[in-house]
């Protein structure tokens, strides 16, 4: 069997998770990594003999089936079309919920269909495999409330937001679940010289990322010593099946975040090859398509 | 919008769960119940103005889109073709794992395709929505071990097996989880006159349903007072994403068993209308097809 030829676009934490997952997948082959020159130089030793190229130089890599976009979500609408227009499938972990996700799906659907390619969007753990769980809970009990409790763990999005605030030299933001879908944010900040905690704390409090939640800001001179890539989620639903109330379901996940994200993106890459041209969220693809192995064995083991 | 015209084949506990779920589904309409005459007489009052017919008299019900088979799993291979051959979709909760499920899928696939119908098999909670969970855990972490712990709750299959044993007047069999996929069986038996506990206990111990598990048999003169249709499951996996070990996931469900089963079958009935002719397990259908509502709203809420 020919292995699927995959490239990794972006080589941060998630990109490394993708590489690990690809190297452990019997049906996949890494044919290249796309990174900007100054990062390419830095990672050369780490990645051994994998070719690194720039975004506009991917023809050097030969035939590519799938590009896994391990990049900032905000860049996905701009980067995914570059690959789809060349007939290369894309997978991303786009994590901005709401209307922008619907628009991304529509835009990429059009481009993918025009060029005979497949795009799978929002294929991380949340959105991603958690989305499947939320849907399953509603299949079981259509009426009721689902609470999604994130953490304890480090939030990438909030960490980036804090780091962008004036006076912050380094920072991390932890998400702590308070239950029933509410969260507490713990932010650890290393100040730049000449700044005061009170001033920086107020700026964090007024940042749109933080205005909705209880917030506690702490000073730390060694933020890097606090970094742990573990993250967790607890999804619970109490609902109604037919006319029967108090049907209870719960799902918990406690994982190394980039490793889980990378793995799920690789599973989605496999699924992309089995779909007709177009753009798909994870809910629009049969689950079995994500898994390695022949259908009969999978059904015998999983049904 | 025209409502989907659904019939319920078999009106035991699960059939009642199906009826409740249909009556609560805005897109569904119950157009009849299929039962044998002596049961039909008994349930007449309970079901109000729903028409009850015999298996060979369903033409009286007019147009039917879907037949939900709330019948003994062993009868599915014989009953499903009756409907598929008339171009009516079928849904069942076939719960015999292994090769017989693969054969059922193949047989019904052929019949369904020939007659332009869709069959969704094994669409209860286990097999069924639990199968989706097991698959999701492997998408997240392809290597590792999944333990499925059933109970505490009443096992329908084991209860039927005990009731069939000589000397047993009435009985229930409870499944109690011991952890790591192992189970304890608690059986409560009302003896027929002239039989001894020791003798009946030995027969239960040697029944193929019970030989593999730790078993405790108790005497009870009021078995019906012990009946509680609640059931539970706990599915846990510790596995590897990429090269990262100790990724942990857990799912628990605690439900009224026939209500959950009926609801999931009704969700599968909805999904059946969106598939091409053929037979499908729950893993081969996009999750979104099971849910009521328009795609955009579902994606906004669930992704």
mmCIF file of N, CA, C and O in Angstrom, chain B residues 10 28 31 50 56 72 77 81-82 84 91 100 116 136 152 154 162 198 200 210 218 233 239 259 266 273 293-294:
data_model
loop_
_atom_site.group_PDB
_atom_site.id
_atom_site.type_symbol
_atom_site.label_atom_id
_atom_site.label_comp_id
_atom_site.label_asym_id
_atom_site.label_seq_id
_atom_site.Cartn_x
_atom_site.Cartn_y
_atom_site.Cartn_z
ATOM 1 N N UNK B 10 -42.734 -4.333 17.375
ATOM 2 C CA UNK B 10 -42.477 -4.897 18.710
ATOM 3 C C UNK B 10 -42.761 -3.849 19.766
ATOM 4 O O UNK B 10 -42.253 -2.726 19.690
ATOM 5 N N UNK B 28 -40.993 13.639 13.350
ATOM 6 C CA UNK B 28 -41.401 12.233 13.220
ATOM 7 C C UNK B 28 -42.884 12.071 13.516
ATOM 8 O O UNK B 28 -43.459 12.813 14.312
ATOM 9 N N UNK B 31 -46.937 6.051 12.599
ATOM 10 C CA UNK B 31 -48.102 5.676 11.788
ATOM 11 C C UNK B 31 -48.614 4.273 12.112
ATOM 12 O O UNK B 31 -49.612 3.840 11.546
ATOM 13 N N UNK B 50 -53.294 4.922 18.023
ATOM 14 C CA UNK B 50 -52.311 4.417 17.057
ATOM 15 C C UNK B 50 -52.786 3.047 16.552
ATOM 16 O O UNK B 50 -53.199 2.196 17.343
ATOM 17 N N UNK B 56 -47.823 -9.191 8.706
ATOM 18 C CA UNK B 56 -48.167 -9.371 7.286
ATOM 19 C C UNK B 56 -49.335 -8.478 6.845
ATOM 20 O O UNK B 56 -49.964 -8.719 5.837
ATOM 21 N N UNK B 72 -36.365 -8.762 19.702
ATOM 22 C CA UNK B 72 -35.229 -9.582 20.105
ATOM 23 C C UNK B 72 -34.174 -9.589 18.989
ATOM 24 O O UNK B 72 -34.496 -9.790 17.817
ATOM 25 N N UNK B 77 -32.299 -10.719 11.820
ATOM 26 C CA UNK B 77 -31.938 -11.193 10.473
ATOM 27 C C UNK B 77 -33.143 -11.684 9.670
ATOM 28 O O UNK B 77 -33.123 -11.658 8.437
ATOM 29 N N UNK B 81 -35.360 -7.965 6.658
ATOM 30 C CA UNK B 81 -35.571 -8.064 5.199
ATOM 31 C C UNK B 81 -37.025 -7.848 4.777
ATOM 32 O O UNK B 81 -37.274 -7.308 3.688
ATOM 33 N N UNK B 82 -37.991 -8.242 5.618
ATOM 34 C CA UNK B 82 -39.412 -8.056 5.271
ATOM 35 C C UNK B 82 -39.680 -6.591 4.924
ATOM 36 O O UNK B 82 -40.377 -6.277 3.961
ATOM 37 N N UNK B 84 -37.175 -4.082 4.402
ATOM 38 C CA UNK B 84 -36.248 -3.574 3.380
ATOM 39 C C UNK B 84 -36.749 -3.930 1.975
ATOM 40 O O UNK B 84 -36.658 -3.125 1.046
ATOM 41 N N UNK B 91 -34.258 0.231 11.361
ATOM 42 C CA UNK B 91 -33.285 0.511 12.427
ATOM 43 C C UNK B 91 -33.447 -0.596 13.454
ATOM 44 O O UNK B 91 -34.574 -0.949 13.809
ATOM 45 N N UNK B 100 -21.337 -12.510 13.773
ATOM 46 C CA UNK B 100 -22.745 -12.526 13.355
ATOM 47 C C UNK B 100 -23.213 -11.111 12.983
ATOM 48 O O UNK B 100 -24.065 -10.929 12.128
ATOM 49 N N UNK B 116 -33.408 -0.266 -2.746
ATOM 50 C CA UNK B 116 -33.329 1.189 -2.564
ATOM 51 C C UNK B 116 -33.655 1.645 -1.149
ATOM 52 O O UNK B 116 -34.185 2.739 -0.946
ATOM 53 N N UNK B 136 -13.937 7.207 19.271
ATOM 54 C CA UNK B 136 -13.357 8.526 19.560
ATOM 55 C C UNK B 136 -12.101 8.371 20.434
ATOM 56 O O UNK B 136 -11.080 9.029 20.213
ATOM 57 N N UNK B 152 -23.613 -0.584 37.608
ATOM 58 C CA UNK B 152 -24.621 -1.554 38.022
ATOM 59 C C UNK B 152 -25.921 -1.363 37.266
ATOM 60 O O UNK B 152 -26.351 -0.238 37.025
ATOM 61 N N UNK B 154 -29.481 -3.903 35.313
ATOM 62 C CA UNK B 154 -30.100 -5.177 34.961
ATOM 63 C C UNK B 154 -29.741 -5.527 33.525
ATOM 64 O O UNK B 154 -29.912 -4.714 32.627
ATOM 65 N N UNK B 162 -31.524 -16.708 32.412
ATOM 66 C CA UNK B 162 -31.863 -17.350 33.700
ATOM 67 C C UNK B 162 -33.308 -17.826 33.695
ATOM 68 O O UNK B 162 -33.612 -18.935 34.153
ATOM 69 N N UNK B 198 -29.847 -25.096 45.430
ATOM 70 C CA UNK B 198 -28.531 -25.624 45.062
ATOM 71 C C UNK B 198 -28.512 -26.126 43.615
ATOM 72 O O UNK B 198 -27.596 -25.822 42.848
ATOM 73 N N UNK B 200 -30.649 -25.387 41.129
ATOM 74 C CA UNK B 200 -30.859 -24.306 40.152
ATOM 75 C C UNK B 200 -29.595 -23.442 40.023
ATOM 76 O O UNK B 200 -29.179 -23.072 38.918
ATOM 77 N N UNK B 210 -23.091 -17.387 31.819
ATOM 78 C CA UNK B 210 -22.574 -17.082 33.160
ATOM 79 C C UNK B 210 -21.220 -17.700 33.480
ATOM 80 O O UNK B 210 -20.620 -17.354 34.489
ATOM 81 N N UNK B 218 -29.148 -15.485 44.533
ATOM 82 C CA UNK B 218 -29.955 -15.273 45.741
ATOM 83 C C UNK B 218 -31.396 -15.700 45.488
ATOM 84 O O UNK B 218 -31.898 -15.576 44.371
ATOM 85 N N UNK B 233 -22.725 2.469 32.357
ATOM 86 C CA UNK B 233 -21.486 1.967 31.774
ATOM 87 C C UNK B 233 -20.388 2.986 32.046
ATOM 88 O O UNK B 233 -20.662 4.185 32.191
ATOM 89 N N UNK B 239 -3.977 5.713 26.927
ATOM 90 C CA UNK B 239 -3.322 5.346 25.687
ATOM 91 C C UNK B 239 -2.273 6.344 25.258
ATOM 92 O O UNK B 239 -1.877 7.238 26.016
ATOM 93 N N UNK B 259 -35.428 3.642 27.683
ATOM 94 C CA UNK B 259 -35.638 5.023 27.203
ATOM 95 C C UNK B 259 -34.454 5.471 26.350
ATOM 96 O O UNK B 259 -34.630 6.078 25.285
ATOM 97 N N UNK B 266 -34.419 6.147 17.472
ATOM 98 C CA UNK B 266 -35.152 7.208 16.767
ATOM 99 C C UNK B 266 -34.167 8.176 16.097
ATOM 100 O O UNK B 266 -34.376 8.602 14.948
ATOM 101 N N UNK B 273 -32.521 8.304 6.717
ATOM 102 C CA UNK B 273 -33.107 9.003 5.562
ATOM 103 C C UNK B 273 -32.072 9.805 4.784
ATOM 104 O O UNK B 273 -32.333 10.275 3.679
ATOM 105 N N UNK B 293 -32.486 19.367 13.397
ATOM 106 C CA UNK B 293 -32.142 20.782 13.318
ATOM 107 C C UNK B 293 -31.353 21.063 12.059
ATOM 108 O O UNK B 293 -30.894 20.139 11.390
ATOM 109 N N UNK B 294 -31.196 22.349 11.730
ATOM 110 C CA UNK B 294 -30.433 22.622 10.514
ATOM 111 C C UNK B 294 -28.932 22.635 10.808
ATOM 112 O O UNK B 294 -28.486 22.872 11.930
#
